[in-house]
XYZ file of C-alpha atoms in Angstrom:
653
model
C 5.050 -5.290 -9.794
C 6.724 -3.912 -6.686
C 4.534 -4.832 -3.800
C 5.813 -7.256 -1.240
C 4.667 -10.865 -1.037
C 1.880 -10.152 1.466
C 0.304 -7.449 -0.695
C -2.923 -9.321 -1.414
C -5.696 -9.763 1.131
C -5.779 -13.035 2.953
C -2.013 -13.628 2.883
C 0.329 -13.343 5.799
C 3.743 -14.047 4.361
C 5.310 -16.906 2.465
C 3.072 -19.856 1.851
C 3.839 -23.071 3.683
C 4.904 -25.680 1.177
C 3.755 -28.611 3.291
C 4.142 -32.077 1.866
C 4.294 -30.759 -1.677
C 8.032 -30.106 -1.325
C 8.933 -33.374 0.381
C 10.350 -36.436 -1.335
C 7.149 -38.455 -0.920
C 3.968 -36.606 -1.890
C 1.032 -36.839 0.454
C -1.886 -38.945 -0.783
C -4.029 -35.811 -0.718
C -1.805 -34.004 -3.212
C -3.214 -34.354 -6.743
C -0.742 -36.109 -9.022
C -0.735 -35.836 -12.830
C -2.635 -38.741 -14.295
C -0.680 -40.945 -16.728
C -3.463 -40.714 -19.308
C -3.185 -36.926 -19.469
C -0.431 -34.833 -21.069
C 1.995 -33.162 -18.689
C 0.836 -29.625 -17.844
C 2.650 -26.709 -19.385
C 5.345 -25.401 -17.058
C 4.703 -21.792 -15.960
C 7.058 -19.310 -17.619
C 9.880 -17.766 -15.654
C 8.746 -14.377 -14.370
C 10.963 -11.364 -13.975
C 9.614 -7.863 -13.486
C 12.419 -5.846 -15.013
C 10.572 -2.586 -14.496
C 11.008 -2.559 -10.733
C 12.393 0.790 -9.771
C 15.020 -0.456 -7.333
C 16.017 -3.613 -9.129
C 19.611 -4.598 -8.271
C 19.806 -1.590 -5.954
C 21.955 -3.402 -3.390
C 24.213 -5.130 -5.899
C 24.912 -1.991 -7.915
C 25.483 0.266 -4.904
C 29.033 1.029 -3.844
C 30.011 1.496 -0.235
C 30.087 5.235 -0.913
C 26.513 5.093 -2.257
C 25.416 3.310 0.886
C 27.255 5.786 3.095
C 25.440 8.651 1.367
C 22.007 7.034 1.460
C 22.010 6.015 5.127
C 22.141 9.591 6.559
C 19.238 10.513 4.280
C 17.231 7.539 5.507
C 18.067 8.440 9.110
C 16.956 12.041 8.587
C 13.684 11.022 6.905
C 12.922 8.532 9.662
C 13.740 11.096 12.345
C 11.452 13.706 10.761
C 8.578 11.235 10.508
C 9.047 10.062 14.098
C 9.429 13.659 15.320
C 6.105 14.569 13.721
C 4.213 11.923 15.725
C 5.888 11.883 19.158
C 8.733 14.259 19.944
C 9.000 13.063 23.540
C 9.723 9.485 22.490
C 12.255 10.622 19.876
C 14.106 12.604 22.519
C 13.908 9.604 24.840
C 15.540 7.383 22.208
C 18.316 9.909 21.564
C 19.038 10.486 25.248
C 19.056 6.751 25.945
C 21.461 6.159 23.056
C 23.864 8.769 24.395
C 23.577 7.379 27.926
C 24.258 3.884 26.598
C 27.429 5.100 24.902
C 28.536 6.976 28.018
C 27.938 3.815 30.030
C 30.161 1.846 27.656
C 32.929 4.440 27.859
C 32.793 4.568 31.665
C 32.786 0.777 31.833
C 35.897 0.496 29.664
C 37.663 3.251 31.590
C 36.807 1.552 34.881
C 38.086 -1.779 33.551
C 41.304 -0.027 32.566
C 41.665 1.235 36.164
C 40.807 -2.142 37.693
C 43.106 -4.366 35.629
C 46.440 -2.978 36.949
C 45.397 -3.895 40.491
C 44.327 -7.366 39.372
C 47.648 -8.009 37.600
C 50.057 -6.462 40.130
C 48.596 -7.227 43.551
C 50.459 -9.644 45.816
C 47.409 -11.834 46.421
C 43.907 -12.318 45.006
C 42.404 -10.788 48.123
C 44.578 -7.713 47.825
C 43.783 -7.491 44.106
C 40.058 -7.541 44.708
C 40.351 -5.096 47.597
C 42.209 -2.617 45.437
C 40.154 -3.147 42.272
C 36.632 -3.437 43.665
C 35.722 0.311 43.478
C 36.601 0.364 39.780
C 34.853 -2.962 39.197
C 31.720 -1.649 40.902
C 31.831 1.434 38.679
C 32.251 -0.811 35.623
C 29.304 -2.989 36.669
C 27.070 -0.012 37.404
C 28.055 1.629 34.113
C 27.358 -1.592 32.239
C 23.979 -1.943 33.951
C 23.156 1.698 33.284
C 24.088 1.290 29.628
C 21.883 -1.804 29.369
C 19.073 0.061 31.095
C 19.445 2.936 28.643
C 19.231 0.442 25.760
C 16.049 -0.998 27.262
C 14.699 2.546 27.555
C 15.496 3.217 23.905
C 13.794 -0.041 22.941
C 10.701 0.899 24.978
C 10.520 4.334 23.382
C 10.924 2.830 19.910
C 8.098 0.397 20.582
C 5.976 3.378 21.577
C 6.978 5.156 18.373
C 6.478 2.275 15.960
C 2.661 2.056 15.947
C 2.416 5.842 15.770
C 4.848 5.998 12.847
C 2.991 3.183 11.074
C -0.376 4.887 11.546
C 0.931 8.311 10.535
C 2.577 7.014 7.364
C -0.461 4.943 6.410
C -3.009 7.672 7.224
C -1.046 10.255 5.263
C -0.855 8.196 2.101
C -4.511 7.087 2.335
C -5.739 10.625 3.016
C -3.777 12.057 0.090
C -5.127 9.350 -2.221
C -8.658 10.339 -1.231
C -7.970 14.055 -1.734
C -6.127 13.763 -5.034
C -7.766 14.799 -8.261
C -9.371 11.800 -9.951
C -7.315 12.665 -13.016
C -4.139 11.905 -11.020
C -4.977 8.206 -11.260
C -4.777 8.503 -15.047
C -1.151 9.669 -14.980
C 1.287 7.172 -16.461
C 2.953 5.073 -13.768
C 0.750 6.441 -10.973
C -0.170 2.979 -9.728
C 3.438 1.797 -9.717
C 4.558 4.883 -7.794
C 1.672 4.417 -5.397
C 2.655 0.814 -4.713
C 6.286 1.795 -4.130
C 5.121 4.493 -1.720
C 2.989 1.973 0.153
C 6.058 -0.235 0.560
C 7.908 2.789 1.888
C 5.123 3.493 4.360
C 5.185 -0.129 5.528
C 8.962 -0.044 5.930
C 8.953 3.186 7.916
C 8.474 1.112 11.067
C 11.352 -1.201 10.121
C 13.517 1.846 9.554
C 12.700 3.188 13.019
C 13.886 -0.075 14.595
C 16.898 -0.307 12.307
C 17.843 3.314 12.970
C 17.770 2.682 16.724
C 20.111 -0.329 16.461
C 22.322 1.344 13.858
C 22.820 4.520 15.880
C 23.425 2.486 19.030
C 26.151 0.602 17.179
C 27.696 3.908 16.121
C 27.612 5.245 19.674
C 29.140 2.055 21.065
C 31.856 2.024 18.391
C 32.748 5.672 18.976
C 32.864 5.114 22.741
C 35.124 2.069 22.476
C 37.369 3.685 19.864
C 37.718 6.835 21.971
C 38.768 4.864 25.018
C 41.282 2.839 22.995
C 42.756 5.965 21.452
C 43.230 7.480 24.877
C 44.902 4.299 26.120
C 47.282 4.023 23.171
C 46.941 5.559 19.643
C 48.114 2.315 18.027
C 45.170 0.413 19.480
C 42.687 2.128 17.150
C 44.566 0.815 14.116
C 44.731 -2.649 15.649
C 40.987 -2.483 16.367
C 40.186 -1.697 12.719
C 42.264 -4.652 11.544
C 40.299 -6.979 13.800
C 36.762 -5.868 12.885
C 36.894 -4.588 9.276
C 37.100 -8.055 7.628
C 33.950 -9.183 9.391
C 32.255 -5.927 8.445
C 33.099 -6.313 4.764
C 31.978 -9.921 4.921
C 28.683 -8.709 6.341
C 28.186 -6.345 3.398
C 28.924 -9.078 0.854
C 26.657 -11.538 2.667
C 23.876 -8.932 2.692
C 24.255 -8.561 -1.073
C 23.966 -12.326 -1.508
C 20.773 -12.299 0.544
C 19.442 -9.432 -1.545
C 20.355 -11.167 -4.800
C 18.324 -14.203 -3.761
C 15.452 -11.942 -2.773
C 15.636 -10.022 -6.046
C 15.680 -13.166 -8.192
C 12.671 -14.665 -6.423
C 10.507 -11.612 -5.856
C 8.583 -12.025 -9.116
C 7.727 -15.654 -8.415
C 6.897 -14.902 -4.788
C 4.630 -11.987 -5.674
C 2.685 -13.908 -8.301
C 2.581 -17.015 -6.126
C 1.149 -14.927 -3.311
C -1.528 -13.455 -5.561
C -2.407 -16.897 -6.892
C -2.581 -18.254 -3.343
C -5.300 -15.731 -2.539
C -7.295 -16.761 -5.598
C -6.849 -20.454 -4.794
C -8.150 -20.098 -1.253
C -10.889 -17.470 -1.593
C -14.539 -18.464 -1.606
C -15.159 -16.154 -4.568
C -13.599 -18.617 -7.023
C -14.275 -21.891 -5.211
C -17.178 -22.846 -7.492
C -15.310 -22.129 -10.735
C -12.175 -23.910 -9.564
C -14.015 -27.118 -8.711
C -16.665 -27.246 -11.397
C -14.144 -26.610 -14.172
C -11.605 -29.117 -12.740
C -8.867 -26.509 -12.424
C -7.393 -27.948 -9.231
C -4.845 -30.319 -10.760
C -3.150 -27.754 -12.981
C -3.311 -24.940 -10.437
C -1.723 -27.125 -7.777
C 1.021 -28.090 -10.266
C 1.511 -24.389 -11.091
C 1.670 -23.386 -7.444
C 4.066 -26.198 -6.565
C 6.324 -25.220 -9.464
C 6.514 -21.667 -8.125
C 7.308 -22.973 -4.637
C 10.080 -25.171 -6.041
C 11.588 -22.249 -7.980
C 11.685 -19.998 -4.931
C 13.075 -22.798 -2.790
C 15.694 -23.723 -5.386
C 17.054 -20.182 -5.701
C 17.164 -19.796 -1.938
C 19.119 -23.051 -1.641
C 21.507 -21.877 -4.381
C 22.329 -18.830 -2.289
C 23.109 -20.867 0.834
C 26.502 -22.068 -0.452
C 27.969 -18.649 -1.417
C 26.597 -17.174 1.807
C 28.371 -19.868 3.852
C 31.653 -19.409 1.977
C 31.660 -15.624 2.377
C 30.769 -15.664 6.058
C 33.337 -18.409 6.725
C 36.047 -16.471 4.870
C 35.157 -13.254 6.694
C 35.223 -15.057 10.038
C 38.581 -16.656 9.195
C 40.104 -13.313 8.179
C 38.649 -11.659 11.233
C 40.042 -14.435 13.413
C 43.438 -14.087 11.733
C 43.514 -10.366 12.418
C 42.282 -10.885 15.967
C 45.226 -13.221 16.520
C 47.420 -10.551 14.969
C 45.927 -7.999 17.361
C 46.681 -10.222 20.325
C 50.212 -10.853 19.040
C 50.705 -7.107 18.631
C 49.453 -6.481 22.119
C 51.729 -9.200 23.468
C 54.715 -7.678 21.645
C 53.904 -4.235 23.036
C 53.593 -5.622 26.554
C 56.775 -7.719 26.369
C 58.675 -4.816 24.854
C 57.620 -2.595 27.715
C 55.678 -0.233 25.472
C 52.251 -1.069 26.987
C 51.072 -2.139 30.377
C 49.428 -5.533 30.656
C 46.291 -3.911 32.048
C 45.999 -1.660 28.998
C 46.276 -4.703 26.735
C 43.486 -6.413 28.644
C 41.299 -3.324 28.271
C 42.039 -3.291 24.546
C 40.762 -6.860 24.215
C 37.530 -5.998 26.036
C 37.099 -2.875 23.894
C 37.736 -4.802 20.685
C 34.972 -7.244 21.559
C 32.598 -4.351 22.216
C 33.655 -2.666 18.975
C 33.225 -5.874 16.988
C 29.639 -6.269 18.144
C 28.967 -2.599 17.431
C 30.434 -2.830 13.926
C 28.385 -5.923 13.158
C 25.261 -3.956 14.059
C 26.370 -1.025 11.930
C 27.032 -3.194 8.870
C 23.946 -5.356 9.225
C 21.463 -2.607 9.897
C 23.198 -0.133 7.616
C 22.677 -2.382 4.597
C 19.057 -2.942 5.573
C 18.536 0.787 6.078
C 20.021 1.474 2.645
C 17.427 -0.742 0.983
C 14.515 0.416 3.137
C 15.622 3.997 2.622
C 15.129 3.696 -1.143
C 11.459 2.910 -0.601
C 11.094 5.571 2.067
C 12.347 8.064 -0.510
C 9.670 6.760 -2.881
C 7.123 7.423 -0.142
C 8.198 11.039 0.329
C 8.477 11.694 -3.412
C 4.994 10.280 -3.975
C 3.552 12.383 -1.150
C 4.973 15.483 -2.807
C 3.506 14.441 -6.154
C 0.041 13.749 -4.739
C 0.027 16.908 -2.607
C 0.589 18.871 -5.803
C -2.406 17.127 -7.386
C -4.870 17.373 -4.507
C -8.199 18.953 -5.275
C -7.562 22.662 -4.773
C -9.332 24.528 -7.529
C -10.874 27.688 -6.178
C -12.653 29.349 -3.290
C -16.122 29.946 -4.767
C -18.676 28.094 -2.658
C -21.749 26.414 -4.105
C -24.257 26.789 -1.261
C -27.273 25.400 -3.118
C -27.903 22.753 -5.718
C -27.917 24.016 -9.327
C -31.033 24.683 -11.375
C -29.064 24.260 -14.587
C -25.712 22.767 -15.576
C -24.091 24.239 -18.692
C -21.265 22.610 -20.671
C -19.709 25.091 -23.099
C -17.366 23.609 -25.742
C -16.176 21.049 -23.205
C -13.508 18.539 -24.255
C -11.394 16.068 -22.343
C -8.285 14.081 -23.243
C -6.582 11.516 -21.036
C -2.795 11.771 -20.698
C -0.769 9.943 -23.341
C -3.857 9.247 -25.466
C -3.858 10.230 -29.130
C -7.649 10.572 -29.364
C -9.697 12.722 -26.953
C -12.249 10.910 -24.800
C -14.645 13.786 -25.484
C -14.503 16.188 -28.409
C -15.798 19.744 -27.862
C -19.496 19.605 -27.032
C -22.117 21.874 -25.504
C -25.002 20.727 -23.354
C -27.513 22.056 -20.822
C -29.159 20.000 -18.051
C -32.129 21.343 -16.093
C -33.662 20.649 -12.713
C -36.685 18.392 -12.884
C -35.449 16.678 -16.038
C -34.342 13.048 -16.267
C -31.628 12.709 -18.891
C -30.374 9.366 -20.170
C -26.918 8.998 -21.725
C -26.400 6.028 -24.001
C -23.720 4.861 -26.366
C -21.401 2.011 -27.111
C -18.424 1.137 -24.929
C -15.751 3.827 -25.101
C -18.181 6.489 -26.324
C -17.250 8.806 -23.416
C -20.265 8.325 -21.129
C -18.377 7.946 -17.849
C -16.028 10.795 -18.760
C -19.018 13.059 -19.359
C -20.420 12.088 -15.949
C -17.114 13.020 -14.306
C -17.193 16.459 -15.931
C -20.819 17.154 -15.028
C -20.221 16.255 -11.361
C -16.928 18.127 -11.103
C -14.911 14.985 -10.436
C -12.680 15.991 -13.338
C -12.125 19.360 -14.959
C -12.238 19.605 -18.749
C -9.011 20.041 -20.684
C -10.813 22.803 -22.594
C -14.142 24.591 -22.254
C -16.177 25.337 -19.141
C -18.652 23.481 -16.918
C -20.945 25.840 -14.998
C -23.425 25.123 -12.257
C -25.775 28.052 -12.754
C -23.252 30.927 -12.913
C -20.379 29.173 -11.079
C -17.502 27.768 -13.124
C -16.483 24.477 -11.502
C -12.830 25.283 -12.213
C -13.151 28.168 -9.729
C -15.370 26.420 -7.179
C -14.444 24.672 -3.976
C -14.722 21.001 -4.959
C -16.117 19.800 -1.641
C -18.932 22.355 -1.783
C -19.822 21.027 -5.259
C -19.826 17.363 -4.247
C -22.125 17.998 -1.259
C -24.924 18.355 -3.818
C -24.052 15.188 -5.770
C -25.415 11.688 -5.338
C -23.478 9.205 -7.496
C -24.092 5.506 -8.085
C -21.022 4.419 -10.112
C -20.610 1.301 -12.221
C -18.449 -0.246 -9.509
C -19.904 0.625 -6.143
C -18.225 -0.075 -2.848
C -19.166 -3.148 -0.830
C -18.130 -1.347 2.333
C -17.424 -3.648 5.315
C -19.683 -1.566 7.550
C -23.085 -2.013 9.144
C -26.072 -1.742 6.824
C -26.981 1.607 8.365
C -23.549 3.095 7.651
C -23.648 1.704 4.116
C -26.649 3.948 3.505
C -25.649 7.005 5.538
C -22.004 6.946 4.423
C -20.843 10.411 3.362
C -23.502 12.355 5.238
C -22.444 14.866 7.857
C -25.863 15.233 9.446
C -27.071 13.149 12.388
C -28.307 9.730 11.382
C -32.068 9.331 11.194
C -33.213 5.716 11.026
C -36.616 6.785 9.721
C -34.944 8.385 6.693
C -32.646 5.382 6.338
C -35.620 3.015 6.142
C -37.353 5.427 3.780
C -34.385 5.377 1.393
C -34.174 1.584 1.630
C -37.910 1.234 0.974
C -37.725 3.437 -2.102
C -35.319 0.993 -3.789
C -36.873 -2.221 -2.511
C -34.225 -2.974 0.122
C -36.293 -2.568 3.287
C -37.576 -6.165 3.317
C -34.119 -7.782 2.796
C -32.609 -5.569 5.506
C -35.319 -6.491 8.018
C -34.433 -10.161 7.529
C -30.842 -9.585 8.678
C -30.045 -10.608 12.292
C -29.536 -7.038 13.543
C -31.374 -5.292 10.693
C -29.617 -1.954 10.096
C -26.923 -2.855 12.615
C -25.820 -5.993 10.730
C -22.221 -5.996 9.508
C -22.144 -6.478 5.739
C -18.899 -8.433 5.404
C -19.134 -12.199 5.114
C -15.387 -12.602 5.536
C -15.616 -11.214 9.084
C -17.040 -13.348 11.872
C -20.675 -12.437 12.408
C -20.908 -10.598 9.097
C -23.428 -11.203 6.330
C -23.259 -10.805 2.566
C -25.691 -9.351 0.051
C -26.244 -10.404 -3.542
C -24.874 -8.275 -6.377
C -28.279 -6.775 -7.112
C -28.873 -6.014 -3.426
C -25.560 -4.197 -3.226
C -26.627 -2.078 -6.199
C -29.929 -1.282 -4.501
C -28.032 -0.298 -1.365
C -25.806 2.036 -3.425
C -28.935 3.657 -4.868
C -30.385 4.025 -1.373
C -27.135 5.687 -0.279
C -27.402 8.223 -3.105
C -31.073 8.930 -2.407
C -30.471 9.328 1.349
C -28.232 12.273 0.527
C -31.216 14.065 -1.081
C -28.840 15.368 -3.746
C -29.543 18.186 -6.150
C -27.639 16.281 -8.856
C -28.355 12.549 -8.980
C -26.200 10.445 -11.303
C -26.656 6.718 -11.850
C -24.050 4.988 -14.003
C -25.346 1.513 -14.956
C -27.290 1.315 -11.678
C -29.228 -1.893 -12.419
C -26.736 -4.119 -14.270
C -27.055 -6.892 -11.645
C -30.700 -6.403 -10.707
C -33.691 -8.494 -11.585
C -36.597 -6.886 -13.510
C -38.484 -6.102 -10.298
C -35.467 -4.296 -8.873
C -34.998 -2.290 -12.057
C -38.657 -1.277 -12.044
C -38.475 -0.073 -8.447
C -35.315 1.966 -9.064
C -36.636 3.758 -12.127
C -40.019 4.329 -10.546
C -38.253 6.016 -7.616
C -36.243 8.146 -10.052
C -39.395 9.431 -11.719
C -41.051 10.204 -8.401
C -38.024 12.138 -7.123
C -37.147 13.857 -10.422
C -38.907 17.219 -9.898
C -36.517 18.302 -7.152
C -33.207 17.566 -8.858
C -31.164 17.140 -12.018
C -31.154 13.422 -12.774
C -28.711 11.720 -15.097
C -28.848 8.012 -15.983
C -26.175 6.099 -17.918
C -27.358 2.694 -19.077
C -27.025 0.015 -21.729
C -30.503 -1.362 -20.994
C -32.386 0.668 -23.525
C -35.869 -0.350 -22.398
C -35.217 1.754 -19.291
C -34.414 4.787 -21.433
C -38.101 5.250 -22.189
C -38.624 6.845 -18.787
C -36.158 9.654 -19.534
C -37.324 13.091 -20.636
C -34.356 13.334 -22.968
C -31.861 10.860 -24.420
C -28.327 11.893 -25.359
C -26.527 9.462 -27.659
C -22.728 9.624 -27.588
C -20.581 8.214 -30.374
C -16.789 8.295 -30.179
C -16.733 11.271 -27.834
C -19.314 13.347 -29.685
C -23.040 13.939 -29.247
C -24.484 12.186 -32.250
C -28.151 12.788 -31.472
C -30.482 13.833 -28.672
C -34.226 13.982 -28.108
C -36.980 11.848 -26.639
C -36.749 8.090 -26.937
C -39.657 7.867 -29.368
C -38.295 10.670 -31.541
C -34.855 9.113 -31.865
C -36.046 5.570 -32.472
C -38.285 6.834 -35.293
C -35.447 8.630 -37.110
C -33.601 7.159 -40.050
C -29.929 6.359 -39.443
C -30.508 6.725 -35.703
C -27.786 5.072 -33.604
C -30.252 4.661 -30.742
C -32.673 2.848 -33.054
C -29.850 0.550 -34.201
C -28.724 -0.225 -30.660
C -32.302 -0.758 -29.525
C -32.986 -3.181 -32.379
C -29.816 -5.117 -31.530
C -30.862 -5.350 -27.885
C -34.189 -6.840 -28.964
C -32.493 -9.457 -31.128
C -30.453 -10.862 -28.251
């Protein structure tokens, strides 16, 4: 698992431990009863398959130095694609900020001699004030440029977030369905989603990182001009703190890496513990005591590992600060020796101290945000690699248009095998479907029914053989033009958080017609339930949203059927359309199918064999092959008929 802790709906970051982590449990916290055995402690979790596991710990400074420019370039390209004006604003402001720092230091260098050599304070200020004014204005201008860069970045961030998210969502929707069957597709998708989410963080980090670079270069340039030895002295004063920052960042990452498994699973469990969907089961089956113990154990593990990391972090940062302080003292001693020896003016030494402070802050930013960018950049690379993969698998088959619905669908020696599977889902088979005919497909689980539906509708192309709509081979047809003639009710239909009207008209390009919407709803027995909703067709169907309402499982299935019928498709496919319906609902659905059958090719996949009687033809699949086909009565009357066996078993239940 590679998604971050807030990857499940209903979570917004780390869970608050509350009184469960305190020394004295709250009375409301369930405690293990003495008459019950102690619950089993949850196993330690560690997802070793994470792609970037130990990425920070294993990376050398050279690795980080190579990765950061790549991350900067990827972030710049993404930002450039959404708002070039704001990108240019950030760059210009960064340069202006660095120029402001350089001018400020140069002005300080001009002002200090007057302050140190004047005969009186008044004379010193009189002589130094022009340079001091320049330094103040330059400092203010640099700060203003930083504010401008921050404003531009804030303008960029939501655009970058939307662009990254929209791109990955759009490509998912345009990818071949078979892409989801590729090994590791889900893991790569999750890593890409993390990269998309971190694109915004990278934009902010890149701004601060580049500003640190500009400030460091400006200060170092001024110091080099003042005295070449000062650059070496500067490095001695800031490098220890920088290295300490890298080591401290690795300690932070190590703690994060060792707790990510527990935090991810804890976050998922938190959603299940607080959702209304499982509230009945949790209470009625007395699961609360163990689940609270489990959740508290996970909290304690995360907390314990974070506390373990506090000590090493403190020691490293303290050591780095001590070394940095030691070298700073050495820098001051060196400056004092140069001044006393007559090799450097006192004013130049004062400027060097100011520049070293500026450089130290800049280097801290570079180290801190550089390490963060290194880690974020790994996931941003995942994002770009996944986009390339999915773009190569988007539905782009041919240019032949299918302007009208087919009269016949021919399958010629069609077979299909899923990747990395030893046995094909469908062995070579031939089949013809005709307009006006209702065909039922039955078979045991894993017989290949859903795979056959995908091939007939063009959702998936066969690994061998041809599927033709009339004379058009679907491998050469424009996929969108094929799907415009399909109405599909899948086994798992979407409970879309939209108004009831949009749940029926979803996918239609034509103007909405409420008369046709009500007609489709009436045909599946949903008109009366919809009229009882507060805003009828305008009611939001999402109970989790304020003002929304929920339907029952059977009502959602009816709505999915209404959506398919509203399309007036030439090819209507229903895959287990009535699994959650009551007998009345089933009757209404199949009655509507019979009434609408003359104008289309109708295909029904079902395990409820009593409903198969209404079909003109029944196709029985067995282990990816057509075992038998004919009318229901013909097949049931045959000896050794699989349909007869399945039907008899359904009657015995």
